[in-house]
mmCIF file of C-alpha atoms and ligand atoms in Angstrom:
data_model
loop_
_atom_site.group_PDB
_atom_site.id
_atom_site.type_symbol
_atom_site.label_atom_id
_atom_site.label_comp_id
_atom_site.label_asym_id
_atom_site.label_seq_id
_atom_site.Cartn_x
_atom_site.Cartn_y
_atom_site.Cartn_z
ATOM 1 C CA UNK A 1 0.000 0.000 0.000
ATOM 2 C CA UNK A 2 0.792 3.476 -0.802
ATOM 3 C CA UNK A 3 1.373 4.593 3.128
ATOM 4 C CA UNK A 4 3.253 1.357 3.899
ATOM 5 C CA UNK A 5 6.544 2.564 1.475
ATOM 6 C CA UNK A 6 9.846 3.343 2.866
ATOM 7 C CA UNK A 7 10.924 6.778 1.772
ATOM 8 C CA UNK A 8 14.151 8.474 1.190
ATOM 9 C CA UNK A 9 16.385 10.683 4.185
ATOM 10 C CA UNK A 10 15.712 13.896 2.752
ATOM 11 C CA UNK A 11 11.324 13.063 2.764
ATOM 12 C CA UNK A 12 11.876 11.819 5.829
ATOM 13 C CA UNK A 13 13.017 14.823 7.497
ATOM 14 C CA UNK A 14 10.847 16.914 5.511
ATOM 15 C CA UNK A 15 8.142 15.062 7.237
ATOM 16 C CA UNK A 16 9.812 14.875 10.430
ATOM 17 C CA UNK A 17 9.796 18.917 10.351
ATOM 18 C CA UNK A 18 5.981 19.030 8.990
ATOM 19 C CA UNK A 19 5.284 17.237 12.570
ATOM 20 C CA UNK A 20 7.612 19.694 14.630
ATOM 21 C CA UNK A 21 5.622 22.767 13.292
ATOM 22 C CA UNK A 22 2.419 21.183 14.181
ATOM 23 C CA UNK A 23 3.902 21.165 17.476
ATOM 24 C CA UNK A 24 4.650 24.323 17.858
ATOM 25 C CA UNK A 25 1.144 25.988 16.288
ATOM 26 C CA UNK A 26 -0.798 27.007 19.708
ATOM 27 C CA UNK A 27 -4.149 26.867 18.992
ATOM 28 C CA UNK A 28 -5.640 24.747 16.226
ATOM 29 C CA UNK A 29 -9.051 23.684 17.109
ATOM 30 C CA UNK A 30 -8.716 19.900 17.121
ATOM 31 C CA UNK A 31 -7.114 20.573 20.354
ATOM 32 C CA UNK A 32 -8.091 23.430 22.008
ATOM 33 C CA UNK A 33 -7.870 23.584 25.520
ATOM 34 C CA UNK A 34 -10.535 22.757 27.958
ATOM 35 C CA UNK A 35 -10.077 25.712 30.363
ATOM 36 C CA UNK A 36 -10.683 28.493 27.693
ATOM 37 C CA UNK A 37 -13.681 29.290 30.327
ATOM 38 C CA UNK A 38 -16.068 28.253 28.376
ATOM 39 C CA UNK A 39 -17.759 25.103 28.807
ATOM 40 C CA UNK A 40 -17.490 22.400 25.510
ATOM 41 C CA UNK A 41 -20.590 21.192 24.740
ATOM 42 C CA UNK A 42 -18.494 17.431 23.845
ATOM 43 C CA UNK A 43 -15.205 16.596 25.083
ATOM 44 C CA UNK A 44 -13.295 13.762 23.711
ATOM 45 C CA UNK A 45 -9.939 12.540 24.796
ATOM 46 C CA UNK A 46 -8.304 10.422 23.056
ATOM 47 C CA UNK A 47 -4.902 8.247 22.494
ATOM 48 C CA UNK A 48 -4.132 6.681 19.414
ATOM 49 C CA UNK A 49 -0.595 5.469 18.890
ATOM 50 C CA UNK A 50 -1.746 4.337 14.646
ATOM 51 C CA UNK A 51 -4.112 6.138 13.791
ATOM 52 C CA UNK A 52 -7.648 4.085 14.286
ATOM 53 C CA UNK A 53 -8.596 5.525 17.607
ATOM 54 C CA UNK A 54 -8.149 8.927 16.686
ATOM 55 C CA UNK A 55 -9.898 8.440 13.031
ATOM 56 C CA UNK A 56 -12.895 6.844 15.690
ATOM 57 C CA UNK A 57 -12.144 9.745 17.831
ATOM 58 C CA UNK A 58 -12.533 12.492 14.749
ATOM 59 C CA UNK A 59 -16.031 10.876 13.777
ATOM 60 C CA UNK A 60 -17.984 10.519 16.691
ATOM 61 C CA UNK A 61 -16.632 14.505 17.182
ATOM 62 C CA UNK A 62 -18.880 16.010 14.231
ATOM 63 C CA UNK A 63 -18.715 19.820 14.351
ATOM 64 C CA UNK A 64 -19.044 20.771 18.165
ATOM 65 C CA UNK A 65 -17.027 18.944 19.745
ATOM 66 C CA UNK A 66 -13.177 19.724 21.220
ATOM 67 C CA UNK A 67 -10.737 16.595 20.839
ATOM 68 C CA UNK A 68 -7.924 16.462 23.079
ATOM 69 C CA UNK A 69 -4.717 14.486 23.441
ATOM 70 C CA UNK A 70 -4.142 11.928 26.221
ATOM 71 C CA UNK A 71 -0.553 12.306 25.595
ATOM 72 C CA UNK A 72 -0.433 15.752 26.297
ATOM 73 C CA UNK A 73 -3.141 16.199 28.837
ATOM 74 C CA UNK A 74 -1.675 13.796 30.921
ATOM 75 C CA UNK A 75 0.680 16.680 31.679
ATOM 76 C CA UNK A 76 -1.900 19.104 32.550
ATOM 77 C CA UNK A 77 -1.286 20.887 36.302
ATOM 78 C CA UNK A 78 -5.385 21.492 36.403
ATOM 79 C CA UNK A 79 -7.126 18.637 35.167
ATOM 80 C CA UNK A 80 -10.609 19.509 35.702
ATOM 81 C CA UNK A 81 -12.886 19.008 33.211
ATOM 82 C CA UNK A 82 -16.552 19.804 32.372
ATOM 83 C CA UNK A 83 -18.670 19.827 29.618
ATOM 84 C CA UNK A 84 -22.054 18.308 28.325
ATOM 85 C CA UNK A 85 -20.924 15.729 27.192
ATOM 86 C CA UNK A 86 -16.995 13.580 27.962
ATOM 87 C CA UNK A 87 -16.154 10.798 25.935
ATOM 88 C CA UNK A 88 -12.948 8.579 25.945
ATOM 89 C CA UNK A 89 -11.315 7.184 22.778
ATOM 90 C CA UNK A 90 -8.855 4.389 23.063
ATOM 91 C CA UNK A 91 -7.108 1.523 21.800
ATOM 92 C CA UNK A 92 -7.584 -1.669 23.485
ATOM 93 C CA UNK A 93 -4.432 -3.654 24.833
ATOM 94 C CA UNK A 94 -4.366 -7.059 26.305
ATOM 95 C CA UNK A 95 -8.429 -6.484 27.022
ATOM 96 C CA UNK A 96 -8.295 -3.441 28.912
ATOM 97 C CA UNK A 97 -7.171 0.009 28.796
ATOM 98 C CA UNK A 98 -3.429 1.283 28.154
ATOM 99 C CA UNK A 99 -1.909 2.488 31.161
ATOM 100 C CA UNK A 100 -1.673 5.792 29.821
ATOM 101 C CA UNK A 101 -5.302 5.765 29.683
ATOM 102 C CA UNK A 102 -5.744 4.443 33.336
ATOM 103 C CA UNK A 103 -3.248 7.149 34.397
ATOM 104 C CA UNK A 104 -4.581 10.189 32.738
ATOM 105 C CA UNK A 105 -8.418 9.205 34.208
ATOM 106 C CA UNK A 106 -6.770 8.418 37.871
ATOM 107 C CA UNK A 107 -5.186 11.886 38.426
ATOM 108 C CA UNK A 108 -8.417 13.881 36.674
ATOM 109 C CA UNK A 109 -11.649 15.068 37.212
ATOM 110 C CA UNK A 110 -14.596 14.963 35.260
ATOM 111 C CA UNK A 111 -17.531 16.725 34.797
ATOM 112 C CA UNK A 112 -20.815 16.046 32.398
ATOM 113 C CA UNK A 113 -24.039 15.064 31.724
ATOM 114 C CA UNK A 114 -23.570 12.498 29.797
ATOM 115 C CA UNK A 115 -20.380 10.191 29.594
ATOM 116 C CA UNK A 116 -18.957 7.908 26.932
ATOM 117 C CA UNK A 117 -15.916 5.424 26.071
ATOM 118 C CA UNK A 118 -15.334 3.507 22.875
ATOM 119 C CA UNK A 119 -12.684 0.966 22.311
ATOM 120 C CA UNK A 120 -11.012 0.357 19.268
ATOM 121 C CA UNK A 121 -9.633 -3.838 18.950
ATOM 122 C CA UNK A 122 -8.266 -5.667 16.324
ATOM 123 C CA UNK A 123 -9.646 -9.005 17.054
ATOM 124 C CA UNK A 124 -11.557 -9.568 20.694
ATOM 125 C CA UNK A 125 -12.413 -6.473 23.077
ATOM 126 C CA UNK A 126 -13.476 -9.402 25.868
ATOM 127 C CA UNK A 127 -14.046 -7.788 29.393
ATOM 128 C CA UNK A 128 -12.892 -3.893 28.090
ATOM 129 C CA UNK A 129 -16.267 -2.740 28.772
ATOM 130 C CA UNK A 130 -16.177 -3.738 32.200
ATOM 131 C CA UNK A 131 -12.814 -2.738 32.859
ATOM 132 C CA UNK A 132 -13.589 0.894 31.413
ATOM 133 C CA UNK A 133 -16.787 1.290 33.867
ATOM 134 C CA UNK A 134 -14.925 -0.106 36.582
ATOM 135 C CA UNK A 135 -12.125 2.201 36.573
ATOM 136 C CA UNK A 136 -14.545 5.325 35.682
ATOM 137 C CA UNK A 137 -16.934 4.310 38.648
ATOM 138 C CA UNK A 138 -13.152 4.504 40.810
ATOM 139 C CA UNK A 139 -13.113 8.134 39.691
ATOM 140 C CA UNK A 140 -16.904 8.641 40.574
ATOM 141 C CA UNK A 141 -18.392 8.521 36.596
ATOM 142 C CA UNK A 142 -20.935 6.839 35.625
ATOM 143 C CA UNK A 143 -20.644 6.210 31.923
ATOM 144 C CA UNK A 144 -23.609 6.169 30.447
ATOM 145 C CA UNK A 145 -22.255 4.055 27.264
ATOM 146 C CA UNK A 146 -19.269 1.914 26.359
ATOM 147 C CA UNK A 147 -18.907 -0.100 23.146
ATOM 148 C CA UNK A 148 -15.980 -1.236 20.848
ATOM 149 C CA UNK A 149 -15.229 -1.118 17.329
ATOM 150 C CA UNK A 150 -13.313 -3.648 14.950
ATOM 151 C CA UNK A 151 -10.610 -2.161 13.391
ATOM 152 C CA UNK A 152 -6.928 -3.389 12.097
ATOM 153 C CA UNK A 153 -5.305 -4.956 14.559
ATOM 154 C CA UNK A 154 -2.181 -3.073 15.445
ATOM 155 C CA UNK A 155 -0.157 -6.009 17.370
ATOM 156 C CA UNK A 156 2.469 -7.126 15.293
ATOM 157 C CA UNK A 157 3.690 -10.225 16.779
ATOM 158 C CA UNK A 158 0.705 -11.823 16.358
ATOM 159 C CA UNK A 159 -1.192 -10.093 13.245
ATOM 160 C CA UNK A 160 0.107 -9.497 9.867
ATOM 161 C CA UNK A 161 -0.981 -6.191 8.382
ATOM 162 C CA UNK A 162 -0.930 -7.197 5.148
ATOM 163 C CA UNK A 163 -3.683 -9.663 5.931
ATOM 164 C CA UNK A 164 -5.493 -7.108 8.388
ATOM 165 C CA UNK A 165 -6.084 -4.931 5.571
ATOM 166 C CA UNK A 166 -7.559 -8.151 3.383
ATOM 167 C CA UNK A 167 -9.828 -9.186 5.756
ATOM 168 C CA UNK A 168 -13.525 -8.690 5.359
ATOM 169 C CA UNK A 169 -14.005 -6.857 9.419
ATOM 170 C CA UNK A 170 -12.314 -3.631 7.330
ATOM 171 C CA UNK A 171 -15.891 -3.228 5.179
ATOM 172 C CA UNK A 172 -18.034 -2.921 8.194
ATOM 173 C CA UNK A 173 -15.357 -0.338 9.550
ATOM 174 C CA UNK A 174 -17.844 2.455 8.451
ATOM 175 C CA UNK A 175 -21.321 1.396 9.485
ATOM 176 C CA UNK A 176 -20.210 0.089 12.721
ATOM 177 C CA UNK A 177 -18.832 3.795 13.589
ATOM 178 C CA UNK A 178 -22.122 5.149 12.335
ATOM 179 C CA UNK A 179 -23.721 3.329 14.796
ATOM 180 C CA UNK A 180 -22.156 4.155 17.361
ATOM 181 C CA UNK A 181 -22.499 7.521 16.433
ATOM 182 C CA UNK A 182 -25.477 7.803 16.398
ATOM 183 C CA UNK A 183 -26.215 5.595 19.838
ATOM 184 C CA UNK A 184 -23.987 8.364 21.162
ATOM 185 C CA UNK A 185 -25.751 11.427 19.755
ATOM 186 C CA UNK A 186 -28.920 9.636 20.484
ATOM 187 C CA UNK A 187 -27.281 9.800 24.410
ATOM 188 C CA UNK A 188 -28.403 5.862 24.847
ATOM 189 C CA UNK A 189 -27.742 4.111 27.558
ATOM 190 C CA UNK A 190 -25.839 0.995 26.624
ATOM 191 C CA UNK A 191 -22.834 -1.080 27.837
ATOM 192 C CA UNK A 192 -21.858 -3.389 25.645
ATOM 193 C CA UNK A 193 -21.932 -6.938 27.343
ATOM 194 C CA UNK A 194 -19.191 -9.301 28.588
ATOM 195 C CA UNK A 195 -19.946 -12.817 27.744
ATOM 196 C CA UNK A 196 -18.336 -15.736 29.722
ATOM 197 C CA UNK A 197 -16.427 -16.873 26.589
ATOM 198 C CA UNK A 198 -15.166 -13.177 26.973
ATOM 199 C CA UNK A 199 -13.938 -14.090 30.421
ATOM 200 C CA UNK A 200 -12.741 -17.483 29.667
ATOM 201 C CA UNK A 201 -10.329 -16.052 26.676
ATOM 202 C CA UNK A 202 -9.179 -13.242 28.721
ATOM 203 C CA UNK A 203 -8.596 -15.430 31.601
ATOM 204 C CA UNK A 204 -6.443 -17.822 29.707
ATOM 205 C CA UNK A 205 -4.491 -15.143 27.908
ATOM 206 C CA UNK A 206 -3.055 -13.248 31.474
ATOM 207 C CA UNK A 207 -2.905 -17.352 32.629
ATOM 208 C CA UNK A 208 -0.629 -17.880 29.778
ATOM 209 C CA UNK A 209 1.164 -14.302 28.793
ATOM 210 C CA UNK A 210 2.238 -14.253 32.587
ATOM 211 C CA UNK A 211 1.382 -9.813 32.054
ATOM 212 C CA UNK A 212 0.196 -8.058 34.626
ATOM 213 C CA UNK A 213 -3.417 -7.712 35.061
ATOM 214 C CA UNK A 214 -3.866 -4.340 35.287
ATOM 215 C CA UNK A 215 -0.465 -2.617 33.458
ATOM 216 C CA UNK A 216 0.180 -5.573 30.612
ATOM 217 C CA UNK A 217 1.668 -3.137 28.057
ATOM 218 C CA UNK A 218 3.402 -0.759 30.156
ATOM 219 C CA UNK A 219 7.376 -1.318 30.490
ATOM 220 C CA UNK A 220 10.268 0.316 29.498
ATOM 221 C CA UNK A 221 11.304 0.663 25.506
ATOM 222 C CA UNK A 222 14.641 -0.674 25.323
ATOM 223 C CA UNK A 223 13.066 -4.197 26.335
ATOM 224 C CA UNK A 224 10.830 -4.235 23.253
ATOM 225 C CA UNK A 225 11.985 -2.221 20.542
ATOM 226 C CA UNK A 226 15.127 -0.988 18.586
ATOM 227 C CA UNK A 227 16.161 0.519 15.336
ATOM 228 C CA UNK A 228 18.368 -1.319 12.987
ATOM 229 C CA UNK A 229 20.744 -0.357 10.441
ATOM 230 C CA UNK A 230 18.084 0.985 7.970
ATOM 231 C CA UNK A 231 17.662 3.696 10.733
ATOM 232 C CA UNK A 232 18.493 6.949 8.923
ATOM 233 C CA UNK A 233 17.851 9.590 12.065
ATOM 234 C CA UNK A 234 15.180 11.142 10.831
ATOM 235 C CA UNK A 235 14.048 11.540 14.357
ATOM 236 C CA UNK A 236 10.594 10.387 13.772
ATOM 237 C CA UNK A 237 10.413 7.988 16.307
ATOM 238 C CA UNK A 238 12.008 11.342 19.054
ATOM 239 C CA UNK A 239 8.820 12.970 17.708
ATOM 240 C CA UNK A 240 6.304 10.532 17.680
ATOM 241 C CA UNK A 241 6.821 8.484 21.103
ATOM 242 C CA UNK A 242 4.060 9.438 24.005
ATOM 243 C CA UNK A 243 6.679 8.446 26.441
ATOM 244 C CA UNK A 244 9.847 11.068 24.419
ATOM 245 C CA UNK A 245 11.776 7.689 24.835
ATOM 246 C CA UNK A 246 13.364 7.814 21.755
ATOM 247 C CA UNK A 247 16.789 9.684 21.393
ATOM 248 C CA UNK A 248 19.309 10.254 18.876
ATOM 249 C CA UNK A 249 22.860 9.243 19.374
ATOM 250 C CA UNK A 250 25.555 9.505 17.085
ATOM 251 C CA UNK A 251 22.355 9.917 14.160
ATOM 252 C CA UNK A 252 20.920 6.469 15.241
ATOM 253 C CA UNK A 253 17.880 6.300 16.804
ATOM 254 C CA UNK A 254 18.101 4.799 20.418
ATOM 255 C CA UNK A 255 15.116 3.592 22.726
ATOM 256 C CA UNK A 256 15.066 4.255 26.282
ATOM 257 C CA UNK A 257 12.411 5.215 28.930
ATOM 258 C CA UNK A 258 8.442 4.801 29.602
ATOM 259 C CA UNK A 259 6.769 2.346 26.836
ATOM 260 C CA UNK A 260 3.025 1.517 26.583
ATOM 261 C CA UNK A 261 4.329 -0.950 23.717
ATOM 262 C CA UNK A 262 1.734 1.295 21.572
ATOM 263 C CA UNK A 263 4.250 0.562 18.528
ATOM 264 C CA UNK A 264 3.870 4.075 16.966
ATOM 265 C CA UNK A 265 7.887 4.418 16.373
ATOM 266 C CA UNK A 266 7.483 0.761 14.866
ATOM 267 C CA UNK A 267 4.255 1.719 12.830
ATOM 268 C CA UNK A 268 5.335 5.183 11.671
ATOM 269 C CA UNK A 269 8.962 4.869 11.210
ATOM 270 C CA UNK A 270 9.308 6.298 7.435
ATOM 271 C CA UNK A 271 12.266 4.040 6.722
ATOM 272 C CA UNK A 272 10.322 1.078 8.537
ATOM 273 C CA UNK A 273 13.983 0.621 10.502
ATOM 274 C CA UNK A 274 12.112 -0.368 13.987
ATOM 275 C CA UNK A 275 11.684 -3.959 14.985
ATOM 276 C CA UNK A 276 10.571 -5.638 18.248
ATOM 277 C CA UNK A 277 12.474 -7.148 19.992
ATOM 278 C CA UNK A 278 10.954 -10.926 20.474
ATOM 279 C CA UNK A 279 9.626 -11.634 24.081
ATOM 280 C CA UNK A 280 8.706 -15.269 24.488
ATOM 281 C CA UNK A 281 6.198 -17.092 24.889
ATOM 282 C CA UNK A 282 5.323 -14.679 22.467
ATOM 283 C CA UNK A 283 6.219 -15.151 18.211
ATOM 284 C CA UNK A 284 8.670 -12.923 16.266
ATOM 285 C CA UNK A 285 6.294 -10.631 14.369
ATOM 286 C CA UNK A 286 5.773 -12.292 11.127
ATOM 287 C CA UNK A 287 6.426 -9.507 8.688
ATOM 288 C CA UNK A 288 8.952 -6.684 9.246
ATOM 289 C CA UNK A 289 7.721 -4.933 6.167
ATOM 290 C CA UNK A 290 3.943 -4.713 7.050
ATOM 291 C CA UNK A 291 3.646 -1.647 9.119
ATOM 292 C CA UNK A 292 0.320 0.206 9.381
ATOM 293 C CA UNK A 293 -1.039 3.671 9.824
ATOM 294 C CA UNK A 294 -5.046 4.776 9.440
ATOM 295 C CA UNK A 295 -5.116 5.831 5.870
ATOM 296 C CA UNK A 296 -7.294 9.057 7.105
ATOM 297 C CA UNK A 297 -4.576 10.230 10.145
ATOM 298 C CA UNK A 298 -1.340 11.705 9.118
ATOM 299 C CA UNK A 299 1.992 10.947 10.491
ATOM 300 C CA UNK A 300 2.068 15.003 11.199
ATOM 301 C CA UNK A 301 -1.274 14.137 13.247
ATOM 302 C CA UNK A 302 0.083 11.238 15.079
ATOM 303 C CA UNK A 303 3.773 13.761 15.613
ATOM 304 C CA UNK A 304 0.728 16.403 17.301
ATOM 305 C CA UNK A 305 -1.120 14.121 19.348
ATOM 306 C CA UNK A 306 1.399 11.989 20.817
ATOM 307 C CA UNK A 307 4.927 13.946 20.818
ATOM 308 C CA UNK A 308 6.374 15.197 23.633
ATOM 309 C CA UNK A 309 8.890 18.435 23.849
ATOM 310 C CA UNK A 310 12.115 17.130 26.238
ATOM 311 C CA UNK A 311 14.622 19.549 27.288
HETATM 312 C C1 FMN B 1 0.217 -3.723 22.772
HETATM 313 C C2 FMN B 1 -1.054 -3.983 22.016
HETATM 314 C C3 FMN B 1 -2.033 -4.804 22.573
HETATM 315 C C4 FMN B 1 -3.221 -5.045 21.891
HETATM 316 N N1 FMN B 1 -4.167 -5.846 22.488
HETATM 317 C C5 FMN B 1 -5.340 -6.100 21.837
HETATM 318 C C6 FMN B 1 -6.353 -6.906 22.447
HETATM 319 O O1 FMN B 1 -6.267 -7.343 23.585
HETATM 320 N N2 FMN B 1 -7.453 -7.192 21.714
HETATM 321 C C7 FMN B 1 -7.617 -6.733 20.429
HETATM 322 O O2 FMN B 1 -8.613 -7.067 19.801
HETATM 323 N N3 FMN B 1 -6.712 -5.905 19.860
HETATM 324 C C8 FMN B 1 -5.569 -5.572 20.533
HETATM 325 N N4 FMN B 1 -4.625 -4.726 19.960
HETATM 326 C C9 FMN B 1 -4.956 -4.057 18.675
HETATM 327 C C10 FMN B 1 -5.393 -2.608 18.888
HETATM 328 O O3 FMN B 1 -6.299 -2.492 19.954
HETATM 329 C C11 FMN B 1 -6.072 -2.038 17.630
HETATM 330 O O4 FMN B 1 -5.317 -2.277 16.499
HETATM 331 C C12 FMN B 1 -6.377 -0.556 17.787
HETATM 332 O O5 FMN B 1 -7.361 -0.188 16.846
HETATM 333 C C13 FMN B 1 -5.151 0.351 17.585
HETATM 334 O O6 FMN B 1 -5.570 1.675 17.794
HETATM 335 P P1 FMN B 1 -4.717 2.961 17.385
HETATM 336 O O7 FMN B 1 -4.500 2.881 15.877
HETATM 337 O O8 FMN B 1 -5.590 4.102 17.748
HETATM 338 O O9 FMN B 1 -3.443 2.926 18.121
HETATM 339 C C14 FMN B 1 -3.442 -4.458 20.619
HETATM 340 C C15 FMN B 1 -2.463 -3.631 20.062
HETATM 341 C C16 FMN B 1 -1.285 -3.393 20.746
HETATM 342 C C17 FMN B 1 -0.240 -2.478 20.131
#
């Protein structure tokens, strides 16, 4: 595919400085800040390390609403928000929430009349719902609905893109936003239900994966990724991690710090120079060529969302 080909040095850090300006422009309205004084009338936060959640996020927005960064709020010194309506876009790791997720809702307030969370998952979303309303009820919010939507699944070690994008889940991408689009507009009350199969798979997978129940994907990056020789310094990957753990050394990029094991370095990387590093029981990734972003998010939209400034 068109998105998924390597380019040349001199793209790359013409890209690379595409996503540093849209760092540096204050006040676009995609993410304008919640305590301008007025209240939004819907407030969506969001993370999206390829793309899918903040495509989800961008839809179920229509006209009114403010969209705001996980990434960056996360560093917010007043997190108080309030508005008619707060919703909560994310992807869905090992069942559940990413810890950045978990950490942004523990230290914040929230305020509305009406509160919403949507998963995007690749291939099972199993107890999310319940692990969503659990840790929003912690936080005293009641969501009023939670549901999940099948998109590509981002995981590498165990899904190849290449196949992702061929199989038939990708043509009921659209309707199955519109729905819950409309649920959400409609202000339903729904949560969408956890089967005991759901338990039973989930069960087995923490049984078997040995992960941590409640932080499976967080750890630090130089246990999971690295760039090899293809690595160009662009400086992408400095741009583009929500943890800043990526650093240049000598032009080669180097990982080292905070990891949600989102894969956006690995995803986005323009020279496709970042592997993972294999972590048994789990496989090697199958393909180091298929990498994947949302055809309708940019990599400068990915650099704004998730980058972070280090001194
Ligand atoms: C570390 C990791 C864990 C994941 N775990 C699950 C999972 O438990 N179930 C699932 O269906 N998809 C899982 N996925 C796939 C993502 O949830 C899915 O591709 C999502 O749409 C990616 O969203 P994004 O493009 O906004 O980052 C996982 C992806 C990653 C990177």
């Amino acid at each position: 595919m068109e998105f998924n080909r390597p380019i040349n040095r001199r793209k790359a850090l013409k890209v690379m400085g595409l996503g540093m300006l849209s760092l540096c422009v204050p006040t676009l309205p995609l993410y304008a800040k919640a305590q301008d004084g007025k209240r939004h009338k819907r407030l969506i936060f969001f993370f999206s390390a390829t793309g899918n959640s903040l495509f989800v996020a961008r839809q179920i927005a229509g006209e009114d609403a403010t969209l705001l960064s996980i990434s960056q709020e996360i560093h917010n010194e007043v997190p108080e928000y309030e508005a008619d309506e707060i919703g909560f876009v994310c992807p869905i790791y090992c069942f559940i929430a990413p810890a950045i997720v978990q950490d942004f809702f523990a230290r914040s307030t929230f305020k509305a009349d009406y509160f919403f969370a949507v998963g995007t998952f690749g291939a099972h979303s199993t107890i999310f719902p319940e692990f969503m309303n659990n840790m929003a009820k912690e936080r005293g919010v009641q969501l009023n609905y939670i549901s999940a939507i099948q998109m590509v699944d981002t995981y590498l070690p165990f899904f190849d893109v290449e196949r992702e994008l061929a199989n038939p889940k990708i043509q009921r991408i659209p309707e199955r936003i519109a729905e819950v689009r409309a649920a959400i507009n409609a202000h339903e009350d729904y949560i969408l239900p956890v089967t005991e199969q759901d338990r039973m798979m989930c069960e087995g997978y923490y049984r078997s994966s040995r992960r941590d129940r409640q932080r499976p994907t967080a750890t630090r990056s130089e246990k999971i990724v690295f760039a090899t020789e293809a690595c160009v310094g662009c400086g992408v990957c400095t741009s583009l991690c929500p943890h800043g753990s990526w650093r240049l050394v000598d032009g080669h990029a180097v990982a080292e710090g905070d990891c949600e094991t989102c894969l956006a370095c690995v995803h986005n990387c323009p020279q496709k120079a970042i592997s993972i590093i294999p972590t048994p029981p789990e496989p090697e990734e199958p393909n180091r060529n298929a990498r994947f972003r949302n055809p309708n998010v940019t990599l400068a939209d990915l650099i704004k969302a998730n980058g972070q400034v280090k001194e």
